[in-house]
Amino acid sequence: MVDSIRKALNDVIAYDDERPSAPFEHCVVALAAFGLLATALTAPSRGQAVGRAVLAGALLLRSASGQDGLRKWAQAPRPTDAAGQLVIASS
């Protein structure tokens, strides 16, 4: 069961790495994350504040990932093996 979930997750990651990004996709997600962080500060309860902050953190990680996230901003190459194939980390 765990192996099938891991394989499905790796397939989704591989698809996301191979597809072209939508225009400003990562910027929009980062702005949404910062907006959620701002609303977390004014949430009426601690539970809502924590929920919004956790969701904002997940969105920030999403905006930093992928081929057009921090890798593009830092101009870092994508990890490939000797044959030029994209390397996807697996444990």
mmCIF file of C-alpha atoms in Angstrom:
data_model
loop_
_atom_site.group_PDB
_atom_site.id
_atom_site.type_symbol
_atom_site.label_atom_id
_atom_site.label_comp_id
_atom_site.label_asym_id
_atom_site.label_seq_id
_atom_site.Cartn_x
_atom_site.Cartn_y
_atom_site.Cartn_z
ATOM 1 C CA MET A 1 0.000 0.000 0.000
ATOM 2 C CA VAL A 2 2.741 2.460 0.973
ATOM 3 C CA ASP A 3 4.729 1.596 -2.146
ATOM 4 C CA SER A 4 1.748 2.264 -4.404
ATOM 5 C CA ILE A 5 1.144 5.639 -2.728
ATOM 6 C CA ARG A 6 4.838 6.496 -3.056
ATOM 7 C CA LYS A 7 4.808 5.530 -6.754
ATOM 8 C CA ALA A 8 1.685 7.618 -7.390
ATOM 9 C CA LEU A 9 3.259 10.604 -5.639
ATOM 10 C CA ASN A 10 6.460 10.217 -7.683
ATOM 11 C CA ASP A 11 4.348 10.087 -10.862
ATOM 12 C CA VAL A 12 2.612 13.343 -9.901
ATOM 13 C CA ILE A 13 5.962 14.999 -9.131
ATOM 14 C CA ALA A 14 7.413 13.817 -12.444
ATOM 15 C CA TYR A 15 4.378 15.159 -14.311
ATOM 16 C CA ASP A 16 4.650 18.512 -12.539
ATOM 17 C CA ASP A 17 8.368 18.761 -13.369
ATOM 18 C CA GLU A 18 7.765 17.989 -17.054
ATOM 19 C CA ARG A 19 4.791 20.234 -17.781
ATOM 20 C CA PRO A 20 5.201 23.899 -18.639
ATOM 21 C CA SER A 21 4.090 26.275 -15.906
ATOM 22 C CA ALA A 22 1.157 28.592 -16.334
ATOM 23 C CA PRO A 23 2.095 32.261 -16.659
ATOM 24 C CA PHE A 24 2.915 33.697 -13.206
ATOM 25 C CA GLU A 25 1.784 30.425 -11.552
ATOM 26 C CA HIS A 26 4.410 30.523 -8.802
ATOM 27 C CA CYS A 27 4.006 34.260 -8.161
ATOM 28 C CA VAL A 28 0.234 33.937 -7.748
ATOM 29 C CA VAL A 29 0.636 31.027 -5.328
ATOM 30 C CA ALA A 30 3.237 32.981 -3.306
ATOM 31 C CA LEU A 31 0.931 36.010 -3.127
ATOM 32 C CA ALA A 32 -1.944 33.808 -1.973
ATOM 33 C CA ALA A 33 0.314 32.334 0.710
ATOM 34 C CA PHE A 34 1.322 35.760 1.991
ATOM 35 C CA GLY A 35 -2.342 36.790 1.994
ATOM 36 C CA LEU A 36 -3.211 33.753 4.113
ATOM 37 C CA LEU A 37 -0.378 34.596 6.496
ATOM 38 C CA ALA A 38 -1.792 38.092 6.880
ATOM 39 C CA THR A 39 -5.270 36.743 7.617
ATOM 40 C CA ALA A 40 -3.784 34.295 10.123
ATOM 41 C CA LEU A 41 -2.661 37.270 12.185
ATOM 42 C CA THR A 42 -6.228 38.566 12.415
ATOM 43 C CA ALA A 43 -8.014 35.211 12.806
ATOM 44 C CA PRO A 44 -10.684 35.166 15.538
ATOM 45 C CA SER A 45 -9.364 31.933 17.097
ATOM 46 C CA ARG A 46 -6.035 30.185 17.501
ATOM 47 C CA GLY A 47 -7.278 27.149 15.609
ATOM 48 C CA GLN A 48 -8.144 29.209 12.558
ATOM 49 C CA ALA A 49 -4.844 31.054 12.788
ATOM 50 C CA VAL A 50 -2.885 27.801 12.889
ATOM 51 C CA GLY A 51 -4.900 26.331 10.026
ATOM 52 C CA ARG A 52 -4.325 29.377 7.851
ATOM 53 C CA ALA A 53 -0.623 29.473 8.706
ATOM 54 C CA VAL A 54 -0.188 25.769 7.865
ATOM 55 C CA LEU A 55 -1.980 26.221 4.548
ATOM 56 C CA ALA A 56 0.122 29.308 3.825
ATOM 57 C CA GLY A 57 3.287 27.329 4.525
ATOM 58 C CA ALA A 58 2.200 24.597 2.129
ATOM 59 C CA LEU A 59 1.471 27.197 -0.549
ATOM 60 C CA LEU A 60 4.870 28.820 -0.020
ATOM 61 C CA LEU A 61 6.563 25.449 -0.472
ATOM 62 C CA ARG A 62 4.531 24.910 -3.643
ATOM 63 C CA SER A 63 5.493 28.315 -5.017
ATOM 64 C CA ALA A 64 9.177 27.573 -4.408
ATOM 65 C CA SER A 65 9.066 24.147 -6.049
ATOM 66 C CA GLY A 66 8.963 23.104 -9.683
ATOM 67 C CA GLN A 67 10.926 24.216 -12.680
ATOM 68 C CA ASP A 68 9.845 27.851 -12.449
ATOM 69 C CA GLY A 69 10.123 28.284 -8.682
ATOM 70 C CA LEU A 70 13.331 29.051 -6.830
ATOM 71 C CA ARG A 71 15.301 26.940 -9.311
ATOM 72 C CA LYS A 72 14.534 29.428 -12.120
ATOM 73 C CA TRP A 73 15.188 32.478 -9.929
ATOM 74 C CA ALA A 74 18.559 31.078 -8.791
ATOM 75 C CA GLN A 75 19.328 29.913 -12.357
ATOM 76 C CA ALA A 76 20.165 26.437 -11.031
ATOM 77 C CA PRO A 77 20.200 23.527 -13.487
ATOM 78 C CA ARG A 78 17.723 20.683 -13.154
ATOM 79 C CA PRO A 79 19.280 17.481 -11.725
ATOM 80 C CA THR A 80 20.047 14.989 -14.506
ATOM 81 C CA ASP A 81 22.033 11.775 -14.714
ATOM 82 C CA ALA A 82 24.861 10.947 -17.148
ATOM 83 C CA ALA A 83 22.351 10.094 -19.905
ATOM 84 C CA GLY A 84 20.657 13.479 -19.569
ATOM 85 C CA GLN A 85 17.528 12.046 -17.953
ATOM 86 C CA LEU A 86 15.812 14.006 -15.176
ATOM 87 C CA VAL A 87 16.642 12.526 -11.770
ATOM 88 C CA ILE A 88 13.749 12.234 -9.327
ATOM 89 C CA ALA A 89 14.771 11.530 -5.746
ATOM 90 C CA SER A 90 13.405 8.349 -4.249
ATOM 91 C CA SER A 91 14.086 6.688 -0.958
#
